[in-house]
């Protein structure tokens, strides 16, 4: 979802902040390289940092990059030295190893709890979900293998201790059972027989509790409520609440992605930064409306100024844009300056 949101380039902060519509870093972001577009690049970076906890962007060109390439997190190793600290990033792809200096790599990461050199890596969602994902995959695999046979395997044995089946009898029983597996029907045996299931029953093979727990764990770790995953919710109000929760988590994730691209923008100018535009996100409009209602109460009941009320609620105070100066007036001003300087 973050990949489709507008990513605005802002110059300056506060009242002096101005959105920049034309800049080389915007051209770079719109077409990171010849074989990838902005949407796919931003989507891939978001997936990398969410799942693995790390994303790596290789900058190509001079001091001002002309191209960006995404490096797979599993193919990058951070190289450190006891005295110098971080000395580079080693990229190993299909046996081809290249060492890149730190100034050519933009490394984005999540917070982590490791120590030593491992602290340079972020923690992704896959790590805490490893056991749940393995259990879910193993459950699917076991069910798939069992359903290929049509029924669980069984052990047939004499019920009476004195009833001994010789090799020929066992072969005949096995042939009958194999034929029944292929063609169906019934198998007739003389005497009483014990039938022991060696695998799980069809009901046991549903693994409903295990798969539900895995699904809930994934939802909790990724910050994606059940309604966003397409699972049924109790009612409309709960679904709306979960949508707001989801986008609140996306805002936090978007802040990290915006800071990542800000580092690239500041290779041109130090006062540039990127921000995601959430104004078209319908789920967040209710949050904005609640803030505006509180701002109104601050102004009319609390007696505070609008600027203070907006700042208290964490919103930017809207200001009318100053109209551009008339071209004729600008030319007259230039003539006066030139006369003053005796040019």
Short mmCIF file of C-alpha atoms in Angstrom, two decimals:
data_model
loop_
_atom_site.label_atom_id
_atom_site.label_comp_id
_atom_site.label_asym_id
_atom_site.label_seq_id
_atom_site.Cartn_x
_atom_site.Cartn_y
_atom_site.Cartn_z
CA UNK A 1 0.00 0.00 0.00
CA UNK A 2 2.88 2.39 0.70
CA UNK A 3 4.11 1.90 -2.85
CA UNK A 4 1.02 3.55 -4.35
CA UNK A 5 0.99 6.56 -2.02
CA UNK A 6 2.46 9.82 -3.37
CA UNK A 7 5.98 10.42 -2.05
CA UNK A 8 6.48 14.19 -1.79
CA UNK A 9 9.86 15.92 -1.85
CA UNK A 10 9.91 18.78 0.68
CA UNK A 11 12.50 21.56 0.96
CA UNK A 12 12.80 23.12 4.40
CA UNK A 13 10.69 22.67 7.52
CA UNK A 14 7.80 24.38 9.25
CA UNK A 15 6.48 27.57 7.67
CA UNK A 16 9.30 27.60 5.13
CA UNK A 17 8.56 24.08 3.87
CA UNK A 18 7.89 23.96 0.14
CA UNK A 19 7.06 20.94 -1.99
CA UNK A 20 9.51 20.46 -4.86
CA UNK A 21 7.93 19.21 -8.07
CA UNK A 22 11.01 19.06 -10.29
CA UNK A 23 14.37 17.78 -9.04
CA UNK A 24 17.01 15.24 -10.16
CA UNK A 25 16.28 13.00 -7.15
CA UNK A 26 12.63 12.81 -8.23
CA UNK A 27 13.74 11.71 -11.71
CA UNK A 28 15.95 9.09 -10.07
CA UNK A 29 13.08 7.80 -7.95
CA UNK A 30 10.65 7.69 -10.88
CA UNK A 31 13.07 5.56 -12.90
CA UNK A 32 15.63 3.95 -10.54
CA UNK A 33 17.17 1.93 -13.38
CA UNK A 34 16.43 0.95 -16.95
CA UNK A 35 14.64 -2.27 -16.03
CA UNK A 36 12.60 -1.21 -12.99
CA UNK A 37 10.01 1.50 -12.31
CA UNK A 38 9.24 3.51 -9.19
CA UNK A 39 6.31 1.38 -8.06
CA UNK A 40 8.17 -1.94 -8.24
CA UNK A 41 11.29 -0.47 -6.65
CA UNK A 42 9.44 1.02 -3.67
CA UNK A 43 7.35 -2.15 -3.28
CA UNK A 44 10.45 -4.36 -3.27
CA UNK A 45 12.25 -2.17 -0.71
CA UNK A 46 9.19 -2.23 1.57
CA UNK A 47 8.95 -6.03 1.33
CA UNK A 48 12.67 -6.44 2.08
CA UNK A 49 12.69 -4.29 5.20
CA UNK A 50 9.41 -5.76 6.47
CA UNK A 51 10.26 -9.44 6.06
CA UNK A 52 14.04 -9.55 6.53
CA UNK A 53 14.48 -6.36 8.59
CA UNK A 54 17.06 -5.01 6.11
CA UNK A 55 17.11 -3.46 2.66
CA UNK A 56 20.11 -2.44 0.58
CA UNK A 57 20.19 0.11 -2.26
CA UNK A 58 23.28 0.32 -4.44
CA UNK A 59 23.93 3.82 -5.80
CA UNK A 60 25.53 3.94 -9.24
CA UNK A 61 27.22 6.98 -10.75
CA UNK A 62 29.27 9.82 -9.26
CA UNK A 63 28.59 11.84 -6.12
CA UNK A 64 25.06 12.36 -7.44
CA UNK A 65 23.75 8.87 -8.37
CA UNK A 66 22.20 8.35 -11.79
CA UNK A 67 20.83 4.87 -11.04
CA UNK A 68 19.75 2.72 -8.06
CA UNK A 69 19.76 -1.07 -7.77
CA UNK A 70 18.14 -3.17 -5.07
CA UNK A 71 20.38 -5.86 -3.56
CA UNK A 72 18.81 -8.99 -2.09
CA UNK A 73 19.20 -8.94 1.72
CA UNK A 74 20.26 -12.60 1.81
CA UNK A 75 23.14 -11.86 -0.56
CA UNK A 76 24.62 -8.97 1.44
CA UNK A 77 27.02 -9.26 4.37
CA UNK A 78 28.06 -6.26 6.45
CA UNK A 79 31.85 -6.24 6.83
CA UNK A 80 33.35 -4.67 9.95
CA UNK A 81 36.78 -4.12 11.44
CA UNK A 82 37.72 -3.94 15.12
CA UNK A 83 39.38 -0.55 14.69
CA UNK A 84 37.51 1.07 11.79
CA UNK A 85 34.05 -0.32 12.44
CA UNK A 86 31.96 -0.56 9.27
CA UNK A 87 34.24 -0.91 6.23
CA UNK A 88 31.87 -2.09 3.51
CA UNK A 89 29.12 -4.33 2.21
CA UNK A 90 29.96 -7.65 0.58
CA UNK A 91 27.53 -8.77 -2.12
CA UNK A 92 27.66 -12.44 -3.08
CA UNK A 93 25.40 -13.39 -5.99
CA UNK A 94 25.83 -16.78 -7.72
CA UNK A 95 29.46 -16.98 -6.62
CA UNK A 96 30.33 -13.45 -7.81
CA UNK A 97 31.58 -11.49 -4.78
CA UNK A 98 31.87 -7.69 -4.83
CA UNK A 99 32.81 -5.38 -1.95
CA UNK A 100 31.06 -1.99 -1.98
CA UNK A 101 32.22 0.95 0.17
CA UNK A 102 29.73 2.33 2.73
CA UNK A 103 29.06 5.50 0.73
CA UNK A 104 27.70 3.47 -2.22
CA UNK A 105 25.12 1.56 -0.17
CA UNK A 106 21.98 2.92 1.46
CA UNK A 107 21.16 0.44 4.22
CA UNK A 108 17.72 0.60 5.78
CA UNK A 109 16.89 -1.56 8.78
CA UNK A 110 14.42 -2.22 11.56
CA UNK A 111 15.32 -2.08 15.21
CA UNK A 112 17.03 -5.16 16.66
CA UNK A 113 18.22 -6.66 19.93
CA UNK A 114 21.51 -8.21 18.79
CA UNK A 115 24.90 -7.16 20.09
CA UNK A 116 28.32 -6.85 18.53
CA UNK A 117 28.54 -6.80 14.70
CA UNK A 118 25.09 -8.44 14.50
CA UNK A 119 23.62 -5.21 15.90
CA UNK A 120 24.18 -3.69 12.45
CA UNK A 121 21.41 -5.91 11.09
CA UNK A 122 17.73 -5.24 11.67
CA UNK A 123 15.15 -7.74 12.86
CA UNK A 124 12.54 -8.78 10.32
CA UNK A 125 9.13 -10.36 10.69
CA UNK A 126 10.38 -13.74 9.50
CA UNK A 127 12.59 -14.29 12.55
CA UNK A 128 9.91 -14.26 15.28
CA UNK A 129 7.52 -16.12 12.98
CA UNK A 130 9.95 -18.90 12.03
CA UNK A 131 8.38 -21.62 14.19
CA UNK A 132 4.80 -20.69 13.27
CA UNK A 133 5.60 -20.64 9.56
CA UNK A 134 7.42 -23.98 9.75
CA UNK A 135 4.48 -25.56 11.60
CA UNK A 136 2.01 -24.22 9.05
CA UNK A 137 4.09 -25.42 6.09
CA UNK A 138 4.64 -28.86 7.64
CA UNK A 139 0.90 -29.19 8.26
CA UNK A 140 0.15 -28.39 4.63
CA UNK A 141 2.81 -30.83 3.45
CA UNK A 142 1.51 -33.69 5.63
CA UNK A 143 -2.06 -33.13 4.48
CA UNK A 144 -0.94 -32.96 0.83
CA UNK A 145 0.97 -36.23 1.07
CA UNK A 146 -1.88 -37.98 2.87
CA UNK A 147 -4.52 -36.85 0.38
CA UNK A 148 -2.47 -38.18 -2.52
CA UNK A 149 -3.09 -41.69 -1.15
CA UNK A 150 -6.78 -41.11 -0.64
CA UNK A 151 -6.75 -42.41 2.94
CA UNK A 152 -4.31 -42.78 5.88
CA UNK A 153 -1.96 -45.78 6.05
CA UNK A 154 -2.99 -48.67 8.29
CA UNK A 155 -1.44 -51.64 10.08
CA UNK A 156 -3.31 -54.97 9.78
CA UNK A 157 -2.43 -57.66 12.31
CA UNK A 158 -4.01 -60.84 13.83
CA UNK A 159 -6.24 -60.10 16.77
CA UNK A 160 -5.59 -63.46 18.47
CA UNK A 161 -2.11 -64.09 19.84
CA UNK A 162 -2.05 -67.64 18.51
CA UNK A 163 -3.09 -66.63 15.00
CA UNK A 164 0.19 -66.39 13.08
CA UNK A 165 0.19 -65.20 9.47
CA UNK A 166 2.91 -66.73 7.39
CA UNK A 167 4.71 -64.95 4.58
CA UNK A 168 2.28 -66.13 1.90
CA UNK A 169 -0.76 -64.96 3.88
CA UNK A 170 0.82 -61.54 4.48
CA UNK A 171 1.58 -61.23 0.77
CA UNK A 172 -2.02 -62.04 -0.15
CA UNK A 173 -3.38 -59.51 2.34
CA UNK A 174 -1.00 -56.86 1.03
CA UNK A 175 -2.06 -57.58 -2.57
CA UNK A 176 -5.73 -57.29 -1.63
CA UNK A 177 -5.15 -54.05 0.26
CA UNK A 178 -3.14 -52.55 -2.62
CA UNK A 179 -5.90 -53.47 -5.04
CA UNK A 180 -8.50 -51.93 -2.75
CA UNK A 181 -6.44 -48.69 -2.61
CA UNK A 182 -6.45 -48.42 -6.39
CA UNK A 183 -9.94 -49.64 -7.26
CA UNK A 184 -11.85 -49.19 -3.99
CA UNK A 185 -14.28 -51.72 -2.57
CA UNK A 186 -13.85 -54.00 0.45
CA UNK A 187 -11.23 -56.46 1.63
CA UNK A 188 -12.32 -59.82 3.15
CA UNK A 189 -10.10 -61.60 5.69
CA UNK A 190 -10.60 -64.80 7.62
CA UNK A 191 -10.42 -64.44 11.38
CA UNK A 192 -10.39 -61.32 13.48
CA UNK A 193 -8.06 -58.48 12.50
CA UNK A 194 -6.63 -55.45 14.30
CA UNK A 195 -6.68 -52.26 12.23
CA UNK A 196 -4.35 -49.50 13.51
CA UNK A 197 -4.10 -46.15 11.77
CA UNK A 198 -0.48 -45.12 11.33
CA UNK A 199 -1.31 -41.54 10.34
CA UNK A 200 -3.80 -38.95 11.41
CA UNK A 201 -7.47 -39.20 10.73
CA UNK A 202 -9.08 -36.83 8.19
CA UNK A 203 -10.38 -34.70 11.07
CA UNK A 204 -6.95 -34.59 12.72
CA UNK A 205 -5.38 -33.65 9.39
CA UNK A 206 -7.36 -30.39 9.29
CA UNK A 207 -4.91 -28.88 11.83
CA UNK A 208 -7.42 -26.10 12.34
CA UNK A 209 -6.10 -24.93 15.71
CA UNK A 210 -2.48 -24.91 14.54
CA UNK A 211 -3.22 -23.01 11.35
CA UNK A 212 -5.45 -20.51 13.15
CA UNK A 213 -2.70 -19.82 15.67
CA UNK A 214 -0.14 -19.36 12.86
CA UNK A 215 -2.48 -16.97 11.06
CA UNK A 216 -3.06 -14.93 14.21
CA UNK A 217 0.68 -14.78 14.92
CA UNK A 218 1.42 -13.52 11.41
CA UNK A 219 -1.30 -10.89 11.76
CA UNK A 220 0.09 -9.69 15.10
CA UNK A 221 3.75 -9.51 14.06
CA UNK A 222 3.11 -7.79 10.73
CA UNK A 223 0.55 -5.43 12.21
CA UNK A 224 -2.11 -6.52 9.72
CA UNK A 225 -5.58 -7.00 11.27
CA UNK A 226 -7.71 -10.00 10.22
CA UNK A 227 -10.09 -7.92 8.09
CA UNK A 228 -7.19 -6.69 5.93
CA UNK A 229 -6.12 -10.32 5.38
CA UNK A 230 -9.60 -11.12 4.10
CA UNK A 231 -10.69 -12.98 7.23
CA UNK A 232 -14.25 -12.47 8.51
CA UNK A 233 -14.75 -9.85 11.22
CA UNK A 234 -17.51 -9.44 13.77
CA UNK A 235 -19.17 -6.36 12.24
CA UNK A 236 -18.68 -3.24 10.16
CA UNK A 237 -17.53 -1.11 13.09
CA UNK A 238 -14.81 -3.61 14.01
CA UNK A 239 -13.69 -3.72 10.39
CA UNK A 240 -13.40 0.08 10.32
CA UNK A 241 -11.46 0.07 13.57
CA UNK A 242 -9.05 -2.52 12.21
CA UNK A 243 -8.57 -0.49 9.03
CA UNK A 244 -7.53 2.52 11.12
CA UNK A 245 -5.18 0.31 13.12
CA UNK A 246 -3.64 -1.05 9.93
CA UNK A 247 -2.98 2.37 8.46
CA UNK A 248 -1.60 3.64 11.76
CA UNK A 249 1.01 0.88 11.49
CA UNK A 250 1.60 1.80 7.86
CA UNK A 251 2.31 5.40 8.85
CA UNK A 252 5.10 4.18 11.14
CA UNK A 253 6.51 1.94 8.42
CA UNK A 254 6.19 4.77 5.91
CA UNK A 255 8.24 7.05 8.13
CA UNK A 256 11.16 4.60 7.98
CA UNK A 257 10.89 4.29 4.18
CA UNK A 258 10.69 8.09 3.77
CA UNK A 259 13.83 8.55 5.89
CA UNK A 260 15.57 6.00 3.70
CA UNK A 261 14.91 8.01 0.54
CA UNK A 262 15.68 11.24 2.40
CA UNK A 263 19.27 10.06 2.77
CA UNK A 264 19.46 9.86 -1.01
CA UNK A 265 17.87 13.29 -1.49
CA UNK A 266 20.41 14.90 0.83
CA UNK A 267 23.20 13.90 -1.51
CA UNK A 268 21.98 16.96 -3.45
CA UNK A 269 20.81 19.36 -0.72
CA UNK A 270 20.90 19.05 3.06
CA UNK A 271 17.43 20.52 3.65
CA UNK A 272 15.50 18.08 1.45
CA UNK A 273 13.34 15.30 2.83
CA UNK A 274 10.61 12.93 1.64
CA UNK A 275 7.14 12.51 3.14
CA UNK A 276 4.29 10.16 2.23
CA UNK A 277 0.97 11.80 1.43
CA UNK A 278 -1.84 10.04 3.36
CA UNK A 279 -4.54 12.59 2.52
CA UNK A 280 -6.33 10.17 0.16
CA UNK A 281 -6.39 7.27 2.62
CA UNK A 282 -10.05 6.97 3.51
CA UNK A 283 -9.48 5.00 6.71
CA UNK A 284 -7.39 7.83 8.21
CA UNK A 285 -9.97 10.53 7.54
CA UNK A 286 -11.85 9.63 10.70
CA UNK A 287 -8.66 10.14 12.72
CA UNK A 288 -8.13 13.52 11.06
CA UNK A 289 -11.75 14.53 11.72
CA UNK A 290 -11.39 13.65 15.41
CA UNK A 291 -8.28 15.82 15.65
CA UNK A 292 -10.04 18.74 13.95
CA UNK A 293 -12.92 18.47 16.42
CA UNK A 294 -10.47 18.60 19.34
CA UNK A 295 -8.70 21.57 17.72
CA UNK A 296 -12.02 23.37 17.51
CA UNK A 297 -12.64 22.76 21.21
CA UNK A 298 -9.14 23.97 22.10
CA UNK A 299 -9.83 27.22 20.25
CA UNK A 300 -13.38 27.99 21.36
CA UNK A 301 -13.34 26.48 24.84
CA UNK A 302 -9.70 26.66 25.82
CA UNK A 303 -9.10 30.03 24.22
CA UNK A 304 -5.79 29.06 22.61
CA UNK A 305 -4.64 30.29 19.21
CA UNK A 306 -5.25 28.11 16.14
CA UNK A 307 -1.51 27.65 15.60
CA UNK A 308 -1.06 26.31 19.14
CA UNK A 309 -4.12 24.06 18.86
CA UNK A 310 -2.92 22.52 15.59
CA UNK A 311 0.58 21.98 16.97
CA UNK A 312 -0.84 20.37 20.13
CA UNK A 313 -2.70 17.79 18.03
CA UNK A 314 0.37 17.15 15.88
CA UNK A 315 -1.07 18.76 12.74
CA UNK A 316 0.38 21.43 10.50
CA UNK A 317 -1.48 24.74 10.59
CA UNK A 318 -2.83 25.52 7.09
CA UNK A 319 -1.54 28.75 5.65
CA UNK A 320 -2.54 30.52 2.46
CA UNK A 321 0.16 30.38 -0.17
CA UNK A 322 1.64 33.75 -1.11
CA UNK A 323 0.78 34.64 -4.66
CA UNK A 324 3.63 34.99 -7.12
CA UNK A 325 4.87 38.53 -7.68
CA UNK A 326 3.64 40.25 -10.83
CA UNK A 327 6.17 39.91 -13.66
CA UNK A 328 6.06 43.64 -14.40
CA UNK A 329 6.81 44.51 -10.79
CA UNK A 330 9.68 42.03 -10.77
CA UNK A 331 11.22 43.62 -13.88
CA UNK A 332 10.92 47.10 -12.39
CA UNK A 333 12.65 45.89 -9.25
CA UNK A 334 15.49 44.44 -11.35
CA UNK A 335 15.92 47.78 -13.19
CA UNK A 336 16.14 49.69 -9.90
CA UNK A 337 18.76 47.26 -8.55
CA UNK A 338 20.84 47.54 -11.73
CA UNK A 339 20.74 51.37 -11.57
CA UNK A 340 21.77 51.24 -7.91
CA UNK A 341 24.72 49.02 -8.74
CA UNK A 342 25.53 51.22 -11.76
CA UNK A 343 25.59 48.25 -14.08
#
